[in-house]
PDB file of C-alpha atoms in Angstrom:
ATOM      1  CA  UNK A 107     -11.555 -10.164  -0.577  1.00  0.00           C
ATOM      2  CA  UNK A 108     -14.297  -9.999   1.780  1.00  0.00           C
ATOM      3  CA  UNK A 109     -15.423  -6.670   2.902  1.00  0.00           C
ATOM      4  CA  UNK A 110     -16.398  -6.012   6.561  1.00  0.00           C
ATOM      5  CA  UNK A 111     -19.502  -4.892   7.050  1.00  0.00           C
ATOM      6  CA  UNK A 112     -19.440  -3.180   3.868  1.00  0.00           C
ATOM      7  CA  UNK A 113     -16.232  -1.600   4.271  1.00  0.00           C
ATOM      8  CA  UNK A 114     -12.623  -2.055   3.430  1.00  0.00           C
ATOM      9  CA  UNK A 115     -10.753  -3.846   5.615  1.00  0.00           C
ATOM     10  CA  UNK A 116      -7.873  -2.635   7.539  1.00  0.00           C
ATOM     11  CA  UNK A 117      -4.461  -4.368   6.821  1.00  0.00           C
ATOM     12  CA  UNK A 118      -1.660  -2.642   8.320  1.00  0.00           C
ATOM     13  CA  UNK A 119      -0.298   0.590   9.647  1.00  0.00           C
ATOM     14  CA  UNK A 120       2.549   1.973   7.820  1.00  0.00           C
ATOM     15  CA  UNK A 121       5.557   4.478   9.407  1.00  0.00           C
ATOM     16  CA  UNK A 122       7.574   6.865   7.474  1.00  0.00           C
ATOM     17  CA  UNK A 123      10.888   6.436   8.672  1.00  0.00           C
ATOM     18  CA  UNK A 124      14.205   8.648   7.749  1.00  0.00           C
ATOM     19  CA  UNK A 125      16.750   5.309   7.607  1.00  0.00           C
ATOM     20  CA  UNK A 126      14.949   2.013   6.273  1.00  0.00           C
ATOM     21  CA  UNK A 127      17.722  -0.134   7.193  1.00  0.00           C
ATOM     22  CA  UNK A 128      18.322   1.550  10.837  1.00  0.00           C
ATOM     23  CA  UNK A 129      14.678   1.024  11.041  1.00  0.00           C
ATOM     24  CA  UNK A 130      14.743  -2.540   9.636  1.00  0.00           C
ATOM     25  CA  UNK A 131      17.354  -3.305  12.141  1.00  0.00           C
ATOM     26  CA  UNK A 132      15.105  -2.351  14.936  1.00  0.00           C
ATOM     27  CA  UNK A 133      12.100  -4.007  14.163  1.00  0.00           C
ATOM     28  CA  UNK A 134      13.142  -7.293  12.966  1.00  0.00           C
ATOM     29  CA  UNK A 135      16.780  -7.272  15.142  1.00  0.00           C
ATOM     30  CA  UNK A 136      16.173  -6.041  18.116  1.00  0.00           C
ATOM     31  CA  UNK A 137      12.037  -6.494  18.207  1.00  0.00           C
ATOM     32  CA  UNK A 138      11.815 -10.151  16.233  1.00  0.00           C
ATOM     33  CA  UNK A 139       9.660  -9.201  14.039  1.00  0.00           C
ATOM     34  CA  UNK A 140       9.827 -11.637  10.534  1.00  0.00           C
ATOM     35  CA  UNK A 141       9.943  -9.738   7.519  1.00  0.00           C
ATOM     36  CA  UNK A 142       7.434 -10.874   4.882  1.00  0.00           C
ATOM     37  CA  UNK A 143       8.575  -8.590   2.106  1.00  0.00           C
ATOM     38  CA  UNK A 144      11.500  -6.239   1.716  1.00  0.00           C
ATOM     39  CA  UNK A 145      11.535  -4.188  -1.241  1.00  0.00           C
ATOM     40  CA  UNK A 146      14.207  -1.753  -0.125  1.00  0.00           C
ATOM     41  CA  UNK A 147      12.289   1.620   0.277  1.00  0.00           C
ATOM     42  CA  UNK A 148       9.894  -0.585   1.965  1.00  0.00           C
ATOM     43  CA  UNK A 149       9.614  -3.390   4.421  1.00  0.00           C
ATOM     44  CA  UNK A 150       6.270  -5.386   4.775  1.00  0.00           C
ATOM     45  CA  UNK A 151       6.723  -6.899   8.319  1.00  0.00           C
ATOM     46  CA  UNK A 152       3.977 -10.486   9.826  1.00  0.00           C
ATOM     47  CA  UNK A 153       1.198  -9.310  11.530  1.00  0.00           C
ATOM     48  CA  UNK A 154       0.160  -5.290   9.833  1.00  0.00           C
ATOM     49  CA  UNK A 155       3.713  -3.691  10.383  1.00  0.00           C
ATOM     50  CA  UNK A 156       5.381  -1.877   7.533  1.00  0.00           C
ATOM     51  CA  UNK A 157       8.012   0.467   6.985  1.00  0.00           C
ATOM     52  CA  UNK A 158       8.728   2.912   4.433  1.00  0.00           C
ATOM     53  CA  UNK A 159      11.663   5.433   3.393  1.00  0.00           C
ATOM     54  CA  UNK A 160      10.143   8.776   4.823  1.00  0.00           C
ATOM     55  CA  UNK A 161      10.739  11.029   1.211  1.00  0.00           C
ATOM     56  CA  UNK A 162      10.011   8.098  -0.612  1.00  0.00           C
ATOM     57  CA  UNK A 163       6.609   7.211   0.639  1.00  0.00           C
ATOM     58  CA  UNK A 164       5.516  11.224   0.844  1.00  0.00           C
ATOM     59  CA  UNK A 165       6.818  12.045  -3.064  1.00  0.00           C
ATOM     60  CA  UNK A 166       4.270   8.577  -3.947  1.00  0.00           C
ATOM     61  CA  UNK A 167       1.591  10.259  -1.867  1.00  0.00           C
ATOM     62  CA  UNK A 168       1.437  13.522  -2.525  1.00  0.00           C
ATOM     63  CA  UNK A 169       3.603  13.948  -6.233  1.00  0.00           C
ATOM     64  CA  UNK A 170       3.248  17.677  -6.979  1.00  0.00           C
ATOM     65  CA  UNK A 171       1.108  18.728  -3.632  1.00  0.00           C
ATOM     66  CA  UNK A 172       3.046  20.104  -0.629  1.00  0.00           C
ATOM     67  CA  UNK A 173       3.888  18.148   2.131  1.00  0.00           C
ATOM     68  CA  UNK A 174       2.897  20.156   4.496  1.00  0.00           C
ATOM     69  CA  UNK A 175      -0.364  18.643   6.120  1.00  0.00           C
ATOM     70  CA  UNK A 176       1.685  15.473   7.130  1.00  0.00           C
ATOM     71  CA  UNK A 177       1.097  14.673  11.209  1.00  0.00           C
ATOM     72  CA  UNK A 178       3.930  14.535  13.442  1.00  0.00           C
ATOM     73  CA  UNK A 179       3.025  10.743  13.994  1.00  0.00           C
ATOM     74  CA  UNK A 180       4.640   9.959  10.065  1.00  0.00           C
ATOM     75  CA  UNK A 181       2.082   7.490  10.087  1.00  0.00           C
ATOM     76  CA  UNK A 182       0.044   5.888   7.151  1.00  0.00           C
ATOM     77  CA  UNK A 183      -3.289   3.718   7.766  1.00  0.00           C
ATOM     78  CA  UNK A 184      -3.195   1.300   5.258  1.00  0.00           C
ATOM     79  CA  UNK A 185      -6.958  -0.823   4.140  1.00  0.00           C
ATOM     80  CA  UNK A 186      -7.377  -3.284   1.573  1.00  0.00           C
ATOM     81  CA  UNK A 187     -10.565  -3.638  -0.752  1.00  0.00           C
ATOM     82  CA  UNK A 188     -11.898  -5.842  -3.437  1.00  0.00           C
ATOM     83  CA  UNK A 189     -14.809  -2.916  -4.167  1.00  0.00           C
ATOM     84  CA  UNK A 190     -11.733   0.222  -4.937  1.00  0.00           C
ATOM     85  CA  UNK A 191     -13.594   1.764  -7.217  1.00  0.00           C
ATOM     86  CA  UNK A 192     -16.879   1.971  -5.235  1.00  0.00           C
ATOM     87  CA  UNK A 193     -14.943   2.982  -2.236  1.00  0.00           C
ATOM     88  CA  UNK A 194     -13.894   6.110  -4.150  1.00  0.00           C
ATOM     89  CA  UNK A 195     -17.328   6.773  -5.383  1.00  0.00           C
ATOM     90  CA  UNK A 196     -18.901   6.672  -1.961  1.00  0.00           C
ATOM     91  CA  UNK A 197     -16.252   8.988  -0.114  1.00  0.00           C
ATOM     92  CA  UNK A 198     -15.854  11.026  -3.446  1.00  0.00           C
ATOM     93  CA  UNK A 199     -20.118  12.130  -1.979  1.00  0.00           C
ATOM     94  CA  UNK A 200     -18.489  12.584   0.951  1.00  0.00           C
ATOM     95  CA  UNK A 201     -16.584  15.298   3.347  1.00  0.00           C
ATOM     96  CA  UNK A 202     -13.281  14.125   2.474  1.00  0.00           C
ATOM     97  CA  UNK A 203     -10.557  15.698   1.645  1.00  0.00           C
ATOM     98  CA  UNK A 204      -8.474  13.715  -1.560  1.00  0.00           C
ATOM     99  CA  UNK A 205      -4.835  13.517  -1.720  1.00  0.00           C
ATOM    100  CA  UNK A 206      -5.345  11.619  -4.985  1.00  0.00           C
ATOM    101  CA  UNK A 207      -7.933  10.078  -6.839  1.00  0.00           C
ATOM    102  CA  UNK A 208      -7.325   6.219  -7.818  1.00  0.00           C
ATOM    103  CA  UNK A 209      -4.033   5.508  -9.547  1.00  0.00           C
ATOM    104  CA  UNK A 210      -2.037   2.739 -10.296  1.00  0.00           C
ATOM    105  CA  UNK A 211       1.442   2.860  -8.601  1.00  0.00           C
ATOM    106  CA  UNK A 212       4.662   1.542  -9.924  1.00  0.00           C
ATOM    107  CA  UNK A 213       4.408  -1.524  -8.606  1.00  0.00           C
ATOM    108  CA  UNK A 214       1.362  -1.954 -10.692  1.00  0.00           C
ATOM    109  CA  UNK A 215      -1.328  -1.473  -7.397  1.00  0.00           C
ATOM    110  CA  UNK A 216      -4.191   0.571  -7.393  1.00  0.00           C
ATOM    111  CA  UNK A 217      -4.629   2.750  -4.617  1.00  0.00           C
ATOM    112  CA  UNK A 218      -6.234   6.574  -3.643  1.00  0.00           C
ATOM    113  CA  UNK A 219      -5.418   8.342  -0.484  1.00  0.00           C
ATOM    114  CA  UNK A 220      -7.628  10.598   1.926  1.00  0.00           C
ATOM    115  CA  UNK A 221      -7.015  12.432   5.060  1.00  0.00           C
ATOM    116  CA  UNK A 222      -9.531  11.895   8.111  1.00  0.00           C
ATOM    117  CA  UNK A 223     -10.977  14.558   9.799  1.00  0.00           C
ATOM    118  CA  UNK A 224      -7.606  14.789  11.812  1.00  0.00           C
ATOM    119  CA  UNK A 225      -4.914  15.084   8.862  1.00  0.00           C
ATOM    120  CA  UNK A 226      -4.027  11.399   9.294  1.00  0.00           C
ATOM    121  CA  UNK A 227      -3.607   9.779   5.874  1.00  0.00           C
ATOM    122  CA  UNK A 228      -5.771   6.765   4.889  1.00  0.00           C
ATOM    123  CA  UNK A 229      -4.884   4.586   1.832  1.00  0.00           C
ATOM    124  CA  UNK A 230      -7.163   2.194   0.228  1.00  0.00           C
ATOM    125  CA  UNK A 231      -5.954  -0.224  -2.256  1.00  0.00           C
ATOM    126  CA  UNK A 232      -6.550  -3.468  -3.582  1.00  0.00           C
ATOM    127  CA  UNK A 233      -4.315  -6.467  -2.666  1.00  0.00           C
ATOM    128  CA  UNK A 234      -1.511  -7.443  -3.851  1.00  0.00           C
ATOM    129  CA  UNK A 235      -3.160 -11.057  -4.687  1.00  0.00           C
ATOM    130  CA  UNK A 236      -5.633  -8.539  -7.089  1.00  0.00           C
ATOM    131  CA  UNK A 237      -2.893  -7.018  -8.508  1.00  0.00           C
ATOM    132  CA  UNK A 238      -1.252 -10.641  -9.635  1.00  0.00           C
ATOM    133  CA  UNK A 239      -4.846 -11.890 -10.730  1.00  0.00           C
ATOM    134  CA  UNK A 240      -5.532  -8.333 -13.015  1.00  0.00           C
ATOM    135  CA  UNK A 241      -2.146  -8.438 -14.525  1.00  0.00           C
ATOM    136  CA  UNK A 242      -2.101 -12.036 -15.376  1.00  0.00           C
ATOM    137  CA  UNK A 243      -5.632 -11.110 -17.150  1.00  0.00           C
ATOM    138  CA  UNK A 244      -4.243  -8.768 -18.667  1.00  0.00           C
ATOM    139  CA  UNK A 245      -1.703 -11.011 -20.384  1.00  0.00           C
ATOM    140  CA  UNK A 246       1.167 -10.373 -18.925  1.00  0.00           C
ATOM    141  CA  UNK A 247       3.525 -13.818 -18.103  1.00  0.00           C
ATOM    142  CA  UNK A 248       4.907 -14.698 -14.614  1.00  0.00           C
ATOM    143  CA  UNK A 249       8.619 -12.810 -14.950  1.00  0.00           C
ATOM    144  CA  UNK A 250       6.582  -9.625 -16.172  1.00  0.00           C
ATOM    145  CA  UNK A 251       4.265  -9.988 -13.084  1.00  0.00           C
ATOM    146  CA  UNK A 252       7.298 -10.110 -11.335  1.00  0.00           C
ATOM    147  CA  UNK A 253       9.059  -7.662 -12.546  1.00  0.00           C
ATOM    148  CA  UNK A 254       6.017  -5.167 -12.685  1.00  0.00           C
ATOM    149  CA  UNK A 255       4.461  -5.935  -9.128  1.00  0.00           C
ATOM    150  CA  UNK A 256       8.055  -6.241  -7.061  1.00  0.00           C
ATOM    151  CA  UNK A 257       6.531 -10.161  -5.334  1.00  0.00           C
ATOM    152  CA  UNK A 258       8.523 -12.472  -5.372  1.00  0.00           C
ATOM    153  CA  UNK A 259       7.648 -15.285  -8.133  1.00  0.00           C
ATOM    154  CA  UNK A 260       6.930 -18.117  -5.589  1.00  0.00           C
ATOM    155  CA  UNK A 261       4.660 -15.512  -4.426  1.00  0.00           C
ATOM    156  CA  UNK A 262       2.785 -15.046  -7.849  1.00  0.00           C
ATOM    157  CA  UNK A 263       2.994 -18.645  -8.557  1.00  0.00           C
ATOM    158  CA  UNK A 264       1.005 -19.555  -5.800  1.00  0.00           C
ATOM    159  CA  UNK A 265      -1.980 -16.611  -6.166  1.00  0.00           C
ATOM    160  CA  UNK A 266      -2.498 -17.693 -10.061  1.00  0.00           C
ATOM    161  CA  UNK A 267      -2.663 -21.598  -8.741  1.00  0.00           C
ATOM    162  CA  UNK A 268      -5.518 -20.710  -6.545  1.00  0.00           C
ATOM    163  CA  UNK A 269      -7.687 -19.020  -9.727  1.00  0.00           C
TER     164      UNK A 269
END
């Protein structure tokens, strides 16, 4: 992944929504927009859209840490990154305040999560074309990717064919 002038590069925007499906409805019914990926809690729409269950989402952010300093806008900003680890050593010298230091999550992505200066939450994590590439290296066959990263097999078949 390519990083913009040295940075991570912003992939989508992600609201926390109290009825997926309601939700779902909405932005693909009534709005048009084509779901890429719908993994139930969450719903990955074309063009930097997603969705996510509300409780879900904020028990995978914040685990034992109160909810409390989540904005009114439910809202997620969501950057990709081939340098993660990096990224969390040059904010880590930084103001910034750390919802969680790097960790893999159970779809087998690594990600950490900060809040800007104005409570928003900002999540970096690599792609989910990393996550395929570092599982196959580390040995695991195409229905374990599957199975471990959620993406559909087509999906995996075509990032390993690229390698």
């Amino acid at each position: 992944m390519k990083e913009q002038n040295g940075g991570p590069v912003f992939h989508s925007v992600v609201l926390l929504v109290e009825n997926v499906e309601k939700s779902k409805r909405f932005y693909s019914g009534v709005l048009g927009q084509k779901i890429v990926f719908d993994f139930g809690r969450n719903v990955v729409f074309e063009g930097g859209l997603a969705i996510w269950e509300k409780d879900y989402a904020l028990n995978l952010i914040f685990k034992e840490k109160t909810k409390g300093q989540v904005g009114a806008s439910n809202a997620e900003i969501y950057f990709e990154t081939g340098v993660l680890d990096e990224l969390f050593a040059r904010l880590s010298k930084e103001e910034v305040e750390f919802i969680h230091s790097i960790r893999e999550e159970p779809w087998g992505q690594r990600v950490f999560r900060v809040f800007d200066f104005d409570g928003n939450i900002l999540e970096f994590a690599e792609s989910m074309e990393s996550v395929v590439l570092r599982l196959d290296i580390q040995g695991l066959g195409l229905n374990e990717i599957t199975r471990k990263s959620k993406m559909p097999l087509d999906f995996i078949k075509t990032v390993l064919e690229k390698e």
